[in-house]
JSON list of C-alpha atoms in Angstrom, two decimals:
[
{"chain": "A", "resi": 273, "resn": "MET", "atom": "CA", "xyz": [9.81, 0.27, 21.56]},
{"chain": "A", "resi": 274, "resn": "ALA", "atom": "CA", "xyz": [12.63, -0.75, 19.22]},
{"chain": "A", "resi": 275, "resn": "CYS", "atom": "CA", "xyz": [11.62, -1.16, 15.59]},
{"chain": "A", "resi": 276, "resn": "MET", "atom": "CA", "xyz": [11.27, -4.85, 14.60]},
{"chain": "A", "resi": 277, "resn": "LYS", "atom": "CA", "xyz": [14.28, -5.97, 12.59]},
{"chain": "A", "resi": 278, "resn": "LEU", "atom": "CA", "xyz": [13.75, -5.90, 8.82]},
{"chain": "A", "resi": 279, "resn": "LYS", "atom": "CA", "xyz": [14.56, -9.60, 8.41]},
{"chain": "A", "resi": 280, "resn": "ILE", "atom": "CA", "xyz": [12.05, -10.63, 11.11]},
{"chain": "A", "resi": 281, "resn": "LEU", "atom": "CA", "xyz": [9.37, -8.41, 9.61]},
{"chain": "A", "resi": 282, "resn": "GLU", "atom": "CA", "xyz": [9.91, -9.95, 6.16]},
{"chain": "A", "resi": 283, "resn": "GLN", "atom": "CA", "xyz": [9.78, -13.49, 7.59]},
{"chain": "A", "resi": 284, "resn": "ASN", "atom": "CA", "xyz": [6.43, -12.71, 9.22]},
{"chain": "A", "resi": 285, "resn": "LEU", "atom": "CA", "xyz": [5.02, -11.22, 6.02]},
{"chain": "A", "resi": 286, "resn": "GLN", "atom": "CA", "xyz": [6.03, -14.32, 4.05]},
{"chain": "A", "resi": 287, "resn": "GLN", "atom": "CA", "xyz": [3.31, -16.16, 5.99]},
{"chain": "A", "resi": 288, "resn": "VAL", "atom": "CA", "xyz": [0.52, -13.86, 4.74]},
{"chain": "A", "resi": 289, "resn": "GLU", "atom": "CA", "xyz": [-1.84, -15.60, 2.29]},
{"chain": "A", "resi": 290, "resn": "ALA", "atom": "CA", "xyz": [-2.17, -13.92, -1.12]},
{"chain": "A", "resi": 291, "resn": "PHE", "atom": "CA", "xyz": [-4.92, -13.59, -3.75]},
{"chain": "A", "resi": 292, "resn": "GLU", "atom": "CA", "xyz": [-6.54, -16.86, -4.85]},
{"chain": "A", "resi": 293, "resn": "ASN", "atom": "CA", "xyz": [-7.95, -15.45, -8.11]},
{"chain": "A", "resi": 294, "resn": "PRO", "atom": "CA", "xyz": [-6.53, -11.97, -8.75]},
{"chain": "A", "resi": 295, "resn": "LYS", "atom": "CA", "xyz": [-8.75, -9.68, -10.84]},
{"chain": "A", "resi": 296, "resn": "VAL", "atom": "CA", "xyz": [-6.99, -8.15, -13.82]},
{"chain": "A", "resi": 297, "resn": "GLU", "atom": "CA", "xyz": [-9.47, -5.26, -14.06]},
{"chain": "A", "resi": 298, "resn": "LEU", "atom": "CA", "xyz": [-8.42, -4.20, -10.54]},
{"chain": "A", "resi": 299, "resn": "GLU", "atom": "CA", "xyz": [-4.72, -4.70, -11.37]},
{"chain": "A", "resi": 300, "resn": "GLN", "atom": "CA", "xyz": [-4.42, -7.00, -8.36]},
{"chain": "A", "resi": 301, "resn": "TYR", "atom": "CA", "xyz": [-0.85, -8.04, -7.62]},
{"chain": "A", "resi": 302, "resn": "THR", "atom": "CA", "xyz": [0.39, -9.23, -4.26]},
{"chain": "A", "resi": 303, "resn": "THR", "atom": "CA", "xyz": [2.93, -6.89, -2.68]},
{"chain": "A", "resi": 304, "resn": "PRO", "atom": "CA", "xyz": [6.02, -9.10, -2.24]},
{"chain": "A", "resi": 305, "resn": "PRO", "atom": "CA", "xyz": [7.02, -9.54, 1.42]},
{"chain": "A", "resi": 306, "resn": "HIS", "atom": "CA", "xyz": [10.47, -8.07, 0.74]},
{"chain": "A", "resi": 307, "resn": "ILE", "atom": "CA", "xyz": [8.99, -4.91, -0.80]},
{"chain": "A", "resi": 308, "resn": "ALA", "atom": "CA", "xyz": [6.37, -4.55, 1.94]},
{"chain": "A", "resi": 309, "resn": "ALA", "atom": "CA", "xyz": [8.93, -5.08, 4.70]},
{"chain": "A", "resi": 310, "resn": "CYS", "atom": "CA", "xyz": [11.46, -2.62, 3.22]},
{"chain": "A", "resi": 311, "resn": "MET", "atom": "CA", "xyz": [8.79, 0.01, 2.67]},
{"chain": "A", "resi": 312, "resn": "LEU", "atom": "CA", "xyz": [7.27, -0.23, 6.14]},
{"chain": "A", "resi": 313, "resn": "HIS", "atom": "CA", "xyz": [10.59, -0.58, 7.96]},
{"chain": "A", "resi": 314, "resn": "THR", "atom": "CA", "xyz": [11.83, 2.61, 6.25]},
{"chain": "A", "resi": 315, "resn": "ILE", "atom": "CA", "xyz": [8.63, 4.48, 7.16]},
{"chain": "A", "resi": 316, "resn": "GLN", "atom": "CA", "xyz": [8.99, 3.56, 10.84]},
{"chain": "A", "resi": 317, "resn": "SER", "atom": "CA", "xyz": [12.76, 3.70, 11.30]},
{"chain": "A", "resi": 318, "resn": "THR", "atom": "CA", "xyz": [13.23, 6.96, 9.38]},
{"chain": "A", "resi": 319, "resn": "PHE", "atom": "CA", "xyz": [10.03, 8.90, 10.09]},
{"chain": "A", "resi": 320, "resn": "GLY", "atom": "CA", "xyz": [8.38, 7.15, 13.07]},
{"chain": "A", "resi": 321, "resn": "ASP", "atom": "CA", "xyz": [5.08, 7.22, 11.18]},
{"chain": "A", "resi": 322, "resn": "ILE", "atom": "CA", "xyz": [3.72, 3.77, 12.19]},
{"chain": "A", "resi": 323, "resn": "GLU", "atom": "CA", "xyz": [4.25, 2.99, 15.86]},
{"chain": "A", "resi": 324, "resn": "ASP", "atom": "CA", "xyz": [1.35, 4.28, 18.03]},
{"chain": "A", "resi": 325, "resn": "LYS", "atom": "CA", "xyz": [-0.30, 5.79, 14.92]},
{"chain": "A", "resi": 326, "resn": "ILE", "atom": "CA", "xyz": [-3.74, 5.28, 13.35]},
{"chain": "A", "resi": 327, "resn": "VAL", "atom": "CA", "xyz": [-2.99, 4.01, 9.85]},
{"chain": "A", "resi": 328, "resn": "ALA", "atom": "CA", "xyz": [-5.02, 3.35, 6.70]},
{"chain": "A", "resi": 329, "resn": "ASP", "atom": "CA", "xyz": [-4.04, 0.92, 3.93]},
{"chain": "A", "resi": 330, "resn": "LEU", "atom": "CA", "xyz": [-5.76, 1.93, 0.68]},
{"chain": "A", "resi": 331, "resn": "GLY", "atom": "CA", "xyz": [-6.37, -0.86, -1.82]},
{"chain": "A", "resi": 332, "resn": "CYS", "atom": "CA", "xyz": [-5.27, -3.25, 0.91]},
{"chain": "A", "resi": 333, "resn": "GLY", "atom": "CA", "xyz": [-5.92, -6.50, -0.96]},
{"chain": "A", "resi": 334, "resn": "CYS", "atom": "CA", "xyz": [-5.15, -9.46, 1.31]},
{"chain": "A", "resi": 335, "resn": "GLY", "atom": "CA", "xyz": [-3.57, -7.23, 3.94]},
{"chain": "A", "resi": 336, "resn": "VAL", "atom": "CA", "xyz": [0.20, -7.63, 3.76]},
{"chain": "A", "resi": 337, "resn": "LEU", "atom": "CA", "xyz": [0.87, -3.92, 4.41]},
{"chain": "A", "resi": 338, "resn": "SER", "atom": "CA", "xyz": [-1.77, -3.72, 7.15]},
{"chain": "A", "resi": 339, "resn": "ILE", "atom": "CA", "xyz": [-0.34, -6.75, 8.93]},
{"chain": "A", "resi": 340, "resn": "GLY", "atom": "CA", "xyz": [3.15, -5.28, 8.63]},
{"chain": "A", "resi": 341, "resn": "VAL", "atom": "CA", "xyz": [1.87, -2.01, 10.11]},
{"chain": "A", "resi": 342, "resn": "SER", "atom": "CA", "xyz": [0.36, -3.90, 13.06]},
{"chain": "A", "resi": 343, "resn": "LEU", "atom": "CA", "xyz": [3.59, -5.83, 13.64]},
{"chain": "A", "resi": 344, "resn": "LEU", "atom": "CA", "xyz": [5.48, -2.51, 13.76]},
{"chain": "A", "resi": 345, "resn": "GLY", "atom": "CA", "xyz": [3.32, -1.27, 16.62]},
{"chain": "A", "resi": 346, "resn": "ALA", "atom": "CA", "xyz": [0.51, 0.77, 15.04]},
{"chain": "A", "resi": 347, "resn": "ASN", "atom": "CA", "xyz": [-2.27, 1.74, 17.40]},
{"chain": "A", "resi": 348, "resn": "PHE", "atom": "CA", "xyz": [-4.90, 0.73, 14.84]},
{"chain": "A", "resi": 349, "resn": "CYS", "atom": "CA", "xyz": [-5.08, 0.05, 11.11]},
{"chain": "A", "resi": 350, "resn": "VAL", "atom": "CA", "xyz": [-8.00, 0.06, 8.65]},
{"chain": "A", "resi": 351, "resn": "GLY", "atom": "CA", "xyz": [-7.68, -1.65, 5.27]},
{"chain": "A", "resi": 352, "resn": "PHE", "atom": "CA", "xyz": [-9.90, -0.36, 2.45]},
{"chain": "A", "resi": 353, "resn": "ASP", "atom": "CA", "xyz": [-10.63, -2.37, -0.69]},
{"chain": "A", "resi": 354, "resn": "ILE", "atom": "CA", "xyz": [-13.39, -2.77, -3.27]},
{"chain": "A", "resi": 355, "resn": "ASP", "atom": "CA", "xyz": [-13.00, -6.57, -3.53]},
{"chain": "A", "resi": 356, "resn": "ASP", "atom": "CA", "xyz": [-14.87, -8.64, -0.96]},
{"chain": "A", "resi": 357, "resn": "SER", "atom": "CA", "xyz": [-13.00, -11.86, -1.80]},
{"chain": "A", "resi": 358, "resn": "ALA", "atom": "CA", "xyz": [-9.67, -10.16, -1.06]},
{"chain": "A", "resi": 359, "resn": "LEU", "atom": "CA", "xyz": [-11.06, -8.81, 2.21]},
{"chain": "A", "resi": 360, "resn": "ASN", "atom": "CA", "xyz": [-12.20, -12.31, 3.20]},
{"chain": "A", "resi": 361, "resn": "ILE", "atom": "CA", "xyz": [-8.59, -13.52, 2.81]},
{"chain": "A", "resi": 362, "resn": "PHE", "atom": "CA", "xyz": [-7.46, -10.42, 4.73]},
{"chain": "A", "resi": 363, "resn": "GLN", "atom": "CA", "xyz": [-9.72, -11.39, 7.65]},
{"chain": "A", "resi": 364, "resn": "GLU", "atom": "CA", "xyz": [-8.35, -14.95, 7.59]},
{"chain": "A", "resi": 365, "resn": "ASN", "atom": "CA", "xyz": [-4.82, -13.52, 7.66]},
{"chain": "A", "resi": 366, "resn": "LEU", "atom": "CA", "xyz": [-5.68, -11.35, 10.67]},
{"chain": "A", "resi": 367, "resn": "SER", "atom": "CA", "xyz": [-7.02, -14.41, 12.49]},
{"chain": "A", "resi": 368, "resn": "GLU", "atom": "CA", "xyz": [-4.01, -16.53, 11.55]},
{"chain": "A", "resi": 369, "resn": "HIS", "atom": "CA", "xyz": [-1.60, -13.88, 12.84]},
{"chain": "A", "resi": 370, "resn": "GLU", "atom": "CA", "xyz": [-3.76, -13.18, 15.93]},
{"chain": "A", "resi": 371, "resn": "ILE", "atom": "CA", "xyz": [-3.99, -9.48, 15.10]},
{"chain": "A", "resi": 372, "resn": "ASP", "atom": "CA", "xyz": [-6.86, -7.65, 16.78]},
{"chain": "A", "resi": 373, "resn": "ASN", "atom": "CA", "xyz": [-6.02, -3.99, 16.12]},
{"chain": "A", "resi": 374, "resn": "CYS", "atom": "CA", "xyz": [-6.91, -4.04, 12.43]},
{"chain": "A", "resi": 375, "resn": "ASP", "atom": "CA", "xyz": [-10.22, -3.84, 10.58]},
{"chain": "A", "resi": 376, "resn": "THR", "atom": "CA", "xyz": [-11.44, -3.77, 6.97]},
{"chain": "A", "resi": 377, "resn": "VAL", "atom": "CA", "xyz": [-13.87, -1.60, 5.02]},
{"chain": "A", "resi": 378, "resn": "MET", "atom": "CA", "xyz": [-15.24, -2.53, 1.60]},
{"chain": "A", "resi": 379, "resn": "CYS", "atom": "CA", "xyz": [-15.56, 0.53, -0.62]},
{"chain": "A", "resi": 380, "resn": "ASP", "atom": "CA", "xyz": [-14.26, 2.25, -3.73]},
{"chain": "A", "resi": 381, "resn": "VAL", "atom": "CA", "xyz": [-11.22, 4.12, -2.41]},
{"chain": "A", "resi": 382, "resn": "THR", "atom": "CA", "xyz": [-11.39, 6.73, -5.18]},
{"chain": "A", "resi": 383, "resn": "LYS", "atom": "CA", "xyz": [-15.00, 7.68, -4.40]},
{"chain": "A", "resi": 384, "resn": "ASP", "atom": "CA", "xyz": [-16.12, 6.69, -0.92]},
{"chain": "A", "resi": 385, "resn": "VAL", "atom": "CA", "xyz": [-13.47, 7.44, 1.73]},
{"chain": "A", "resi": 386, "resn": "THR", "atom": "CA", "xyz": [-12.94, 11.18, 1.61]},
{"chain": "A", "resi": 387, "resn": "ASN", "atom": "CA", "xyz": [-15.88, 12.65, 3.54]},
{"chain": "A", "resi": 388, "resn": "LYS", "atom": "CA", "xyz": [-16.41, 10.09, 6.28]},
{"chain": "A", "resi": 389, "resn": "TRP", "atom": "CA", "xyz": [-12.70, 9.72, 7.06]},
{"chain": "A", "resi": 390, "resn": "ASP", "atom": "CA", "xyz": [-11.50, 13.30, 6.45]},
{"chain": "A", "resi": 391, "resn": "LYS", "atom": "CA", "xyz": [-8.12, 13.78, 8.24]},
{"chain": "A", "resi": 392, "resn": "PHE", "atom": "CA", "xyz": [-8.91, 10.79, 10.48]},
{"chain": "A", "resi": 393, "resn": "PHE", "atom": "CA", "xyz": [-5.65, 8.88, 9.94]},
{"chain": "A", "resi": 394, "resn": "ASP", "atom": "CA", "xyz": [-2.14, 9.80, 11.04]},
{"chain": "A", "resi": 395, "resn": "THR", "atom": "CA", "xyz": [-0.49, 7.86, 8.21]},
{"chain": "A", "resi": 396, "resn": "ILE", "atom": "CA", "xyz": [-1.54, 6.25, 4.93]},
{"chain": "A", "resi": 397, "resn": "VAL", "atom": "CA", "xyz": [0.28, 3.33, 3.29]},
{"chain": "A", "resi": 398, "resn": "MET", "atom": "CA", "xyz": [-0.60, 1.86, -0.08]},
{"chain": "A", "resi": 399, "resn": "ASN", "atom": "CA", "xyz": [0.42, -0.16, -3.08]},
{"chain": "A", "resi": 400, "resn": "PRO", "atom": "CA", "xyz": [-2.15, 1.28, -5.50]},
{"chain": "A", "resi": 401, "resn": "PRO", "atom": "CA", "xyz": [-2.96, -0.06, -8.96]},
{"chain": "A", "resi": 402, "resn": "PHE", "atom": "CA", "xyz": [-0.11, 1.06, -11.23]},
{"chain": "A", "resi": 403, "resn": "GLY", "atom": "CA", "xyz": [-2.59, 2.66, -13.63]},
{"chain": "A", "resi": 404, "resn": "THR", "atom": "CA", "xyz": [-1.59, 0.43, -16.55]},
{"chain": "A", "resi": 405, "resn": "ARG", "atom": "CA", "xyz": [-5.19, -0.53, -17.38]},
{"chain": "A", "resi": 406, "resn": "ASN", "atom": "CA", "xyz": [-7.02, 2.35, -15.72]},
{"chain": "A", "resi": 407, "resn": "LYS", "atom": "CA", "xyz": [-4.89, 5.40, -16.45]},
{"chain": "A", "resi": 408, "resn": "GLY", "atom": "CA", "xyz": [-4.47, 7.81, -13.57]},
{"chain": "A", "resi": 409, "resn": "VAL", "atom": "CA", "xyz": [-6.03, 5.57, -10.92]},
{"chain": "A", "resi": 410, "resn": "ASP", "atom": "CA", "xyz": [-2.72, 5.44, -9.02]},
{"chain": "A", "resi": 411, "resn": "MET", "atom": "CA", "xyz": [-2.87, 9.19, -8.42]},
{"chain": "A", "resi": 412, "resn": "GLU", "atom": "CA", "xyz": [-6.58, 9.04, -7.57]},
{"chain": "A", "resi": 413, "resn": "PHE", "atom": "CA", "xyz": [-5.58, 6.73, -4.71]},
{"chain": "A", "resi": 414, "resn": "VAL", "atom": "CA", "xyz": [-2.90, 9.20, -3.58]},
{"chain": "A", "resi": 415, "resn": "GLU", "atom": "CA", "xyz": [-5.34, 12.09, -3.75]},
{"chain": "A", "resi": 416, "resn": "ALA", "atom": "CA", "xyz": [-7.85, 10.16, -1.60]},
{"chain": "A", "resi": 417, "resn": "GLY", "atom": "CA", "xyz": [-5.05, 9.37, 0.85]},
{"chain": "A", "resi": 418, "resn": "LEU", "atom": "CA", "xyz": [-4.06, 13.02, 1.16]},
{"chain": "A", "resi": 419, "resn": "ARG", "atom": "CA", "xyz": [-7.64, 13.94, 2.04]},
{"chain": "A", "resi": 420, "resn": "ILE", "atom": "CA", "xyz": [-7.97, 11.44, 4.87]},
{"chain": "A", "resi": 421, "resn": "ALA", "atom": "CA", "xyz": [-4.44, 11.82, 6.27]},
{"chain": "A", "resi": 422, "resn": "SER", "atom": "CA", "xyz": [-3.46, 14.32, 8.92]},
{"chain": "A", "resi": 423, "resn": "GLY", "atom": "CA", "xyz": [0.15, 13.24, 8.32]},
{"chain": "A", "resi": 424, "resn": "ALA", "atom": "CA", "xyz": [2.06, 11.60, 5.48]},
{"chain": "A", "resi": 425, "resn": "VAL", "atom": "CA", "xyz": [0.98, 9.32, 2.64]},
{"chain": "A", "resi": 426, "resn": "TYR", "atom": "CA", "xyz": [3.38, 6.58, 1.53]},
{"chain": "A", "resi": 427, "resn": "SER", "atom": "CA", "xyz": [2.80, 4.97, -1.85]},
{"chain": "A", "resi": 428, "resn": "LEU", "atom": "CA", "xyz": [4.53, 2.59, -4.29]},
{"chain": "A", "resi": 429, "resn": "HIS", "atom": "CA", "xyz": [4.89, 3.75, -7.90]},
{"chain": "A", "resi": 430, "resn": "LYS", "atom": "CA", "xyz": [6.78, 2.56, -10.96]},
{"chain": "A", "resi": 431, "resn": "THR", "atom": "CA", "xyz": [10.09, 4.43, -11.17]},
{"chain": "A", "resi": 432, "resn": "SER", "atom": "CA", "xyz": [9.31, 5.04, -14.85]},
{"chain": "A", "resi": 433, "resn": "THR", "atom": "CA", "xyz": [6.39, 7.27, -13.74]},
{"chain": "A", "resi": 434, "resn": "ARG", "atom": "CA", "xyz": [8.43, 9.27, -11.20]},
{"chain": "A", "resi": 435, "resn": "LYS", "atom": "CA", "xyz": [8.38, 12.55, -13.12]},
{"chain": "A", "resi": 436, "resn": "TYR", "atom": "CA", "xyz": [4.60, 12.34, -13.58]},
{"chain": "A", "resi": 437, "resn": "VAL", "atom": "CA", "xyz": [4.02, 11.45, -9.91]},
{"chain": "A", "resi": 438, "resn": "LEU", "atom": "CA", "xyz": [6.17, 14.30, -8.60]},
{"chain": "A", "resi": 439, "resn": "ASN", "atom": "CA", "xyz": [4.62, 16.77, -11.05]},
{"chain": "A", "resi": 440, "resn": "MET", "atom": "CA", "xyz": [1.11, 15.82, -9.90]},
{"chain": "A", "resi": 441, "resn": "ALA", "atom": "CA", "xyz": [2.12, 16.42, -6.28]},
{"chain": "A", "resi": 442, "resn": "LYS", "atom": "CA", "xyz": [3.48, 19.84, -7.26]},
{"chain": "A", "resi": 443, "resn": "LYS", "atom": "CA", "xyz": [0.22, 20.63, -9.05]},
{"chain": "A", "resi": 444, "resn": "TRP", "atom": "CA", "xyz": [-1.70, 19.80, -5.86]},
{"chain": "A", "resi": 445, "resn": "GLY", "atom": "CA", "xyz": [0.63, 21.96, -3.76]},
{"chain": "A", "resi": 446, "resn": "VAL", "atom": "CA", "xyz": [1.88, 18.91, -1.85]},
{"chain": "A", "resi": 447, "resn": "ASN", "atom": "CA", "xyz": [5.45, 17.89, -1.01]},
{"chain": "A", "resi": 448, "resn": "ALA", "atom": "CA", "xyz": [6.62, 14.59, -2.49]},
{"chain": "A", "resi": 449, "resn": "LYS", "atom": "CA", "xyz": [9.94, 12.82, -2.07]},
{"chain": "A", "resi": 450, "resn": "VAL", "atom": "CA", "xyz": [11.27, 9.43, -3.17]},
{"chain": "A", "resi": 451, "resn": "ILE", "atom": "CA", "xyz": [12.47, 7.80, 0.06]},
{"chain": "A", "resi": 452, "resn": "ALA", "atom": "CA", "xyz": [13.45, 4.39, -1.34]},
{"chain": "A", "resi": 453, "resn": "GLU", "atom": "CA", "xyz": [14.04, 2.68, -4.68]},
{"chain": "A", "resi": 454, "resn": "LEU", "atom": "CA", "xyz": [13.21, -1.03, -4.77]},
{"chain": "A", "resi": 455, "resn": "ARG", "atom": "CA", "xyz": [13.03, -3.85, -7.29]},
{"chain": "A", "resi": 456, "resn": "TYR", "atom": "CA", "xyz": [9.57, -5.40, -7.56]},
{"chain": "A", "resi": 457, "resn": "ASN", "atom": "CA", "xyz": [9.78, -8.99, -8.78]},
{"chain": "A", "resi": 458, "resn": "LEU", "atom": "CA", "xyz": [6.39, -9.42, -10.40]},
{"chain": "A", "resi": 459, "resn": "PRO", "atom": "CA", "xyz": [5.49, -13.07, -11.00]},
{"chain": "A", "resi": 460, "resn": "ALA", "atom": "CA", "xyz": [3.36, -14.11, -13.97]},
{"chain": "A", "resi": 461, "resn": "THR", "atom": "CA", "xyz": [-0.16, -13.58, -12.65]},
{"chain": "A", "resi": 462, "resn": "TYR", "atom": "CA", "xyz": [-2.43, -13.36, -15.66]},
{"chain": "A", "resi": 463, "resn": "LYS", "atom": "CA", "xyz": [-2.77, -15.28, -18.93]},
{"chain": "A", "resi": 464, "resn": "PHE", "atom": "CA", "xyz": [-1.35, -12.43, -21.01]},
{"chain": "A", "resi": 465, "resn": "HIS", "atom": "CA", "xyz": [1.95, -12.53, -19.07]},
{"chain": "A", "resi": 466, "resn": "ASN", "atom": "CA", "xyz": [4.45, -14.36, -21.28]},
{"chain": "A", "resi": 467, "resn": "LYS", "atom": "CA", "xyz": [7.37, -14.41, -18.80]},
{"chain": "A", "resi": 468, "resn": "ASN", "atom": "CA", "xyz": [7.58, -16.29, -15.51]},
{"chain": "A", "resi": 469, "resn": "SER", "atom": "CA", "xyz": [8.48, -13.07, -13.76]},
{"chain": "A", "resi": 470, "resn": "VAL", "atom": "CA", "xyz": [9.66, -9.57, -14.52]},
{"chain": "A", "resi": 471, "resn": "ASP", "atom": "CA", "xyz": [11.61, -7.07, -12.42]},
{"chain": "A", "resi": 472, "resn": "ILE", "atom": "CA", "xyz": [10.03, -3.63, -12.12]},
{"chain": "A", "resi": 473, "resn": "GLN", "atom": "CA", "xyz": [11.84, -0.72, -10.51]},
{"chain": "A", "resi": 474, "resn": "VAL", "atom": "CA", "xyz": [9.56, 0.97, -7.98]},
{"chain": "A", "resi": 475, "resn": "ASP", "atom": "CA", "xyz": [9.76, 4.09, -5.82]},
{"chain": "A", "resi": 476, "resn": "VAL", "atom": "CA", "xyz": [8.42, 4.50, -2.31]},
{"chain": "A", "resi": 477, "resn": "VAL", "atom": "CA", "xyz": [7.12, 8.06, -2.40]},
{"chain": "A", "resi": 478, "resn": "ARG", "atom": "CA", "xyz": [6.33, 10.13, 0.69]},
{"chain": "A", "resi": 479, "resn": "PHE", "atom": "CA", "xyz": [3.63, 12.76, 0.14]},
{"chain": "A", "resi": 480, "resn": "TYR", "atom": "CA", "xyz": [3.04, 15.34, 2.85]},
{"chain": "A", "resi": 481, "resn": "HIS", "atom": "CA", "xyz": [1.43, 18.74, 3.36]},
{"chain": "A", "resi": 482, "resn": "ASN", "atom": "CA", "xyz": [3.49, 21.80, 4.27]}
]
């Protein structure tokens, strides 16, 4: 099956409903459709890691990455998140888009996924918390992903943390490579944001075992 065109994928993801009341303590930010589409399109067109695969979306929020994965032909996708209100919106999005090969699990990704789902998934995708408020949580998400993936883990990280991210992968004995550099237009989401929006440079990093 030919990979869905990037523009069509982005147009579909623009219809996905976002957080109603994002929680600052969870660093909840909606993954912009452009970022999600570019990330997922690269994963499929370059590595073939979505179509016909079993995929997990860690910290899935309202499901934009999971829905993108389904649109690109995944066999099945499971979205994991700790926030039930986000998962309720996720389920509404699945219904709206008539997607039936995707499910959700409410849990703490950093604590509860590793034993039950050990090596269960072919591919992991995620836009984890950046770790601004809870230092190191971004890499805890990656570590959980590596435990439940039989294949590659794809994750979004601030470009400013690239050295740290790649060093952590080295420490774990895991390969890591930046496969795309994107500009994340982050709208003002919380009261402490004093600009309407800010551009953040982000990396799509591919982590994989030897």
